């Protein structure tokens, strides 16, 4: 187990929303509030040792919203390089706090619960990551132990997923792990 109190949270918010269109999906309303606020609120209520959001420097509205929610902003100056770069930037920031693990969340997954994060914490060990699984595929949120996070930073040319070894799978209902990548997904929101 790696308790949430000994973890840093990293909320990834620097994506380009290519499948969504011209608008930033993280700022789109879902049940009356911007999509990204669900992840930010979850970070606020969980007892993390630290809370970071990886963002693009040019995304002023998103930056204002996240800093107002109590997250420390970390810049990804080249979001076009993909999620692995954002993830490494977030891991490096969180590790400066001396945490035992880093819990990685996505800004476009509004239904993740504190109970699911606690299940990830129970499944993780100092040498074993814990990753969410919807019955078909593994996906974030993911709890990466500090030792593995440091190893990831030492291998910048390899995809992060390939460096996690054999993570513990924490099953969750697909609805809980739903991400909002297209306008159609907002229309089908529960």
GROMACS .gro file of N, CA and C in nm, residues 66-137:
model
  216
   66UNK      N    1  -0.727   2.638  -1.285
   66UNK     CA    2  -0.657   2.536  -1.206
   66UNK      C    3  -0.578   2.596  -1.090
   67UNK      N    4  -0.515   2.711  -1.112
   67UNK     CA    5  -0.442   2.772  -1.001
   67UNK      C    6  -0.540   2.819  -0.894
   68UNK      N    7  -0.658   2.864  -0.935
   68UNK     CA    8  -0.762   2.902  -0.840
   68UNK      C    9  -0.816   2.785  -0.761
   69UNK      N   10  -0.798   2.663  -0.815
   69UNK     CA   11  -0.844   2.542  -0.747
   69UNK      C   12  -0.736   2.483  -0.656
   70UNK      N   13  -0.624   2.554  -0.642
   70UNK     CA   14  -0.521   2.510  -0.550
   70UNK      C   15  -0.417   2.415  -0.606
   71UNK      N   16  -0.413   2.401  -0.738
   71UNK     CA   17  -0.311   2.315  -0.798
   71UNK      C   18  -0.190   2.399  -0.836
   72UNK      N   19  -0.073   2.342  -0.817
   72UNK     CA   20   0.051   2.407  -0.861
   72UNK      C   21   0.068   2.376  -1.009
   73UNK      N   22   0.085   2.479  -1.089
   73UNK     CA   23   0.094   2.461  -1.234
   73UNK      C   24   0.237   2.431  -1.276
   74UNK      N   25   0.248   2.335  -1.368
   74UNK     CA   26   0.376   2.297  -1.427
   74UNK      C   27   0.356   2.304  -1.578
   75UNK      N   28   0.446   2.374  -1.646
   75UNK     CA   29   0.429   2.397  -1.790
   75UNK      C   30   0.483   2.285  -1.876
   76UNK      N   31   0.403   2.249  -1.976
   76UNK     CA   32   0.450   2.168  -2.087
   76UNK      C   33   0.452   2.264  -2.206
   77UNK      N   34   0.569   2.313  -2.240
   77UNK     CA   35   0.581   2.413  -2.346
   77UNK      C   36   0.564   2.355  -2.485
   78UNK      N   37   0.557   2.222  -2.497
   78UNK     CA   38   0.540   2.159  -2.627
   78UNK      C   39   0.440   2.044  -2.617
   79UNK      N   40   0.311   2.077  -2.596
   79UNK     CA   41   0.212   1.972  -2.578
   79UNK      C   42   0.192   1.884  -2.701
   80UNK      N   43   0.233   1.929  -2.817
   80UNK     CA   44   0.219   1.848  -2.938
   80UNK      C   45   0.303   1.722  -2.933
   81UNK      N   46   0.401   1.716  -2.843
   81UNK     CA   47   0.485   1.596  -2.832
   81UNK      C   48   0.412   1.481  -2.763
   82UNK      N   49   0.297   1.507  -2.705
   82UNK     CA   50   0.215   1.400  -2.652
   82UNK      C   51   0.214   1.384  -2.501
   83UNK      N   52   0.133   1.288  -2.458
   83UNK     CA   53   0.108   1.265  -2.316
   83UNK      C   54   0.233   1.222  -2.240
   84UNK      N   55   0.322   1.146  -2.303
   84UNK     CA   56   0.441   1.101  -2.231
   84UNK      C   57   0.524   1.218  -2.180
   85UNK      N   58   0.534   1.323  -2.259
   85UNK     CA   59   0.610   1.441  -2.214
   85UNK      C   60   0.541   1.505  -2.094
   86UNK      N   61   0.410   1.524  -2.103
   86UNK     CA   62   0.335   1.581  -1.991
   86UNK      C   63   0.350   1.495  -1.866
   87UNK      N   64   0.342   1.366  -1.885
   87UNK     CA   65   0.354   1.275  -1.771
   87UNK      C   66   0.490   1.286  -1.705
   88UNK      N   67   0.595   1.290  -1.784
   88UNK     CA   68   0.730   1.303  -1.727
   88UNK      C   69   0.747   1.438  -1.655
   89UNK      N   70   0.693   1.543  -1.711
   89UNK     CA   71   0.700   1.675  -1.647
   89UNK      C   72   0.630   1.670  -1.511
   90UNK      N   73   0.513   1.608  -1.506
   90UNK     CA   74   0.439   1.596  -1.381
   90UNK      C   75   0.509   1.508  -1.280
   91UNK      N   76   0.564   1.396  -1.325
   91UNK     CA   77   0.638   1.308  -1.234
   91UNK      C   78   0.757   1.381  -1.172
   92UNK      N   79   0.832   1.452  -1.256
   92UNK     CA   80   0.950   1.524  -1.206
   92UNK      C   81   0.910   1.627  -1.100
   93UNK      N   82   0.801   1.699  -1.124
   93UNK     CA   83   0.756   1.799  -1.027
   93UNK      C   84   0.715   1.733  -0.896
   94UNK      N   85   0.636   1.627  -0.904
   94UNK     CA   86   0.587   1.562  -0.783
   94UNK      C   87   0.701   1.500  -0.702
   95UNK      N   88   0.800   1.446  -0.769
   95UNK     CA   89   0.911   1.381  -0.697
   95UNK      C   90   0.995   1.480  -0.617
   96UNK      N   91   0.989   1.609  -0.652
   96UNK     CA   92   1.065   1.707  -0.574
   96UNK      C   93   1.012   1.719  -0.431
   97UNK      N   94   0.891   1.668  -0.407
   97UNK     CA   95   0.830   1.678  -0.273
   97UNK      C   96   0.867   1.560  -0.183
   98UNK      N   97   0.945   1.465  -0.235
   98UNK     CA   98   0.983   1.349  -0.154
   98UNK      C   99   0.870   1.252  -0.129
   99UNK      N  100   0.775   1.244  -0.220
   99UNK     CA  101   0.661   1.154  -0.205
   99UNK      C  102   0.700   1.009  -0.230
  100UNK      N  103   0.616   0.918  -0.184
  100UNK     CA  104   0.638   0.775  -0.207
  100UNK      C  105   0.574   0.726  -0.336
  101UNK      N  106   0.482   0.804  -0.390
  101UNK     CA  107   0.414   0.768  -0.514
  101UNK      C  108   0.355   0.890  -0.579
  102UNK      N  109   0.322   0.874  -0.707
  102UNK     CA  110   0.259   0.982  -0.783
  102UNK      C  111   0.131   0.925  -0.844
  103UNK      N  112   0.018   0.987  -0.812
  103UNK     CA  113  -0.108   0.944  -0.868
  103UNK      C  114  -0.141   1.034  -0.986
  104UNK      N  115  -0.148   0.974  -1.104
  104UNK     CA  116  -0.169   1.048  -1.229
  104UNK      C  117  -0.315   1.038  -1.269
  105UNK      N  118  -0.377   1.154  -1.290
  105UNK     CA  119  -0.516   1.163  -1.334
  105UNK      C  120  -0.522   1.244  -1.464
  106UNK      N  121  -0.630   1.223  -1.539
  106UNK     CA  122  -0.651   1.300  -1.662
  106UNK      C  123  -0.760   1.403  -1.639
  107UNK      N  124  -0.741   1.520  -1.697
  107UNK     CA  125  -0.838   1.628  -1.681
  107UNK      C  126  -0.971   1.603  -1.748
  108UNK      N  127  -0.979   1.500  -1.834
  108UNK     CA  128  -1.104   1.475  -1.906
  108UNK      C  129  -1.178   1.351  -1.857
  109UNK      N  130  -1.149   1.309  -1.733
  109UNK     CA  131  -1.217   1.193  -1.674
  109UNK      C  132  -1.296   1.240  -1.550
  110UNK      N  133  -1.419   1.287  -1.568
  110UNK     CA  134  -1.492   1.352  -1.459
  110UNK      C  135  -1.558   1.260  -1.358
  111UNK      N  136  -1.564   1.130  -1.383
  111UNK     CA  137  -1.641   1.043  -1.295
  111UNK      C  138  -1.557   0.962  -1.197
  112UNK      N  139  -1.427   0.981  -1.197
  112UNK     CA  140  -1.339   0.909  -1.105
  112UNK      C  141  -1.372   0.953  -0.962
  113UNK      N  142  -1.372   0.857  -0.872
  113UNK     CA  143  -1.410   0.885  -0.733
  113UNK      C  144  -1.292   0.871  -0.637
  114UNK      N  145  -1.308   0.929  -0.521
  114UNK     CA  146  -1.208   0.914  -0.417
  114UNK      C  147  -1.194   0.767  -0.378
  115UNK      N  148  -1.302   0.694  -0.377
  115UNK     CA  149  -1.296   0.551  -0.347
  115UNK      C  150  -1.208   0.475  -0.445
  116UNK      N  151  -1.212   0.513  -0.572
  116UNK     CA  152  -1.127   0.447  -0.671
  116UNK      C  153  -0.980   0.481  -0.647
  117UNK      N  154  -0.952   0.607  -0.614
  117UNK     CA  155  -0.813   0.645  -0.583
  117UNK      C  156  -0.763   0.569  -0.461
  118UNK      N  157  -0.848   0.550  -0.362
  118UNK     CA  158  -0.809   0.473  -0.244
  118UNK      C  159  -0.781   0.327  -0.280
  119UNK      N  160  -0.858   0.272  -0.373
  119UNK     CA  161  -0.834   0.134  -0.419
  119UNK      C  162  -0.699   0.123  -0.489
  120UNK      N  163  -0.663   0.224  -0.568
  120UNK     CA  164  -0.531   0.226  -0.632
  120UNK      C  165  -0.422   0.231  -0.526
  121UNK      N  166  -0.441   0.312  -0.423
  121UNK     CA  167  -0.343   0.323  -0.315
  121UNK      C  168  -0.325   0.189  -0.243
  122UNK      N  169  -0.435   0.117  -0.220
  122UNK     CA  170  -0.425  -0.013  -0.153
  122UNK      C  171  -0.354  -0.116  -0.241
  123UNK      N  172  -0.369  -0.106  -0.371
  123UNK     CA  173  -0.311  -0.205  -0.463
  123UNK      C  174  -0.163  -0.180  -0.492
  124UNK      N  175  -0.120  -0.056  -0.481
  124UNK     CA  176   0.019  -0.022  -0.512
  124UNK      C  177   0.113  -0.066  -0.401
  125UNK      N  178   0.236  -0.092  -0.439
  125UNK     CA  179   0.344  -0.124  -0.345
  125UNK      C  180   0.466  -0.042  -0.387
  126UNK      N  181   0.566  -0.030  -0.303
  126UNK     CA  182   0.684   0.049  -0.340
  126UNK      C  183   0.751   0.006  -0.471
  127UNK      N  184   0.730  -0.120  -0.510
  127UNK     CA  185   0.789  -0.168  -0.635
  127UNK      C  186   0.685  -0.210  -0.739
  128UNK      N  187   0.557  -0.176  -0.713
  128UNK     CA  188   0.449  -0.216  -0.805
  128UNK      C  189   0.352  -0.100  -0.825
  129UNK      N  190   0.336  -0.058  -0.949
  129UNK     CA  191   0.238   0.044  -0.983
  129UNK      C  192   0.098  -0.015  -0.978
  130UNK      N  193  -0.001   0.069  -0.969
  130UNK     CA  194  -0.141   0.027  -0.975
  130UNK      C  195  -0.209   0.109  -1.083
  131UNK      N  196  -0.279   0.040  -1.173
  131UNK     CA  197  -0.342   0.107  -1.286
  131UNK      C  198  -0.489   0.067  -1.295
  132UNK      N  199  -0.571   0.160  -1.336
  132UNK     CA  200  -0.714   0.133  -1.351
  132UNK      C  201  -0.738   0.043  -1.471
  133UNK      N  202  -0.847  -0.036  -1.462
  133UNK     CA  203  -0.882  -0.128  -1.569
  133UNK      C  204  -1.035  -0.134  -1.578
  134UNK      N  205  -1.086  -0.116  -1.699
  134UNK     CA  206  -1.231  -0.114  -1.717
  134UNK      C  207  -1.289  -0.248  -1.764
  135UNK      N  208  -1.210  -0.355  -1.758
  135UNK     CA  209  -1.254  -0.485  -1.805
  135UNK      C  210  -1.202  -0.517  -1.944
  136UNK      N  211  -1.165  -0.412  -2.018
  136UNK     CA  212  -1.108  -0.430  -2.152
  136UNK      C  213  -0.966  -0.379  -2.162
  137UNK      N  214  -0.938  -0.267  -2.098
  137UNK     CA  215  -0.808  -0.203  -2.114
  137UNK      C  216  -0.763  -0.135  -1.985
   0.00000   0.00000   0.00000
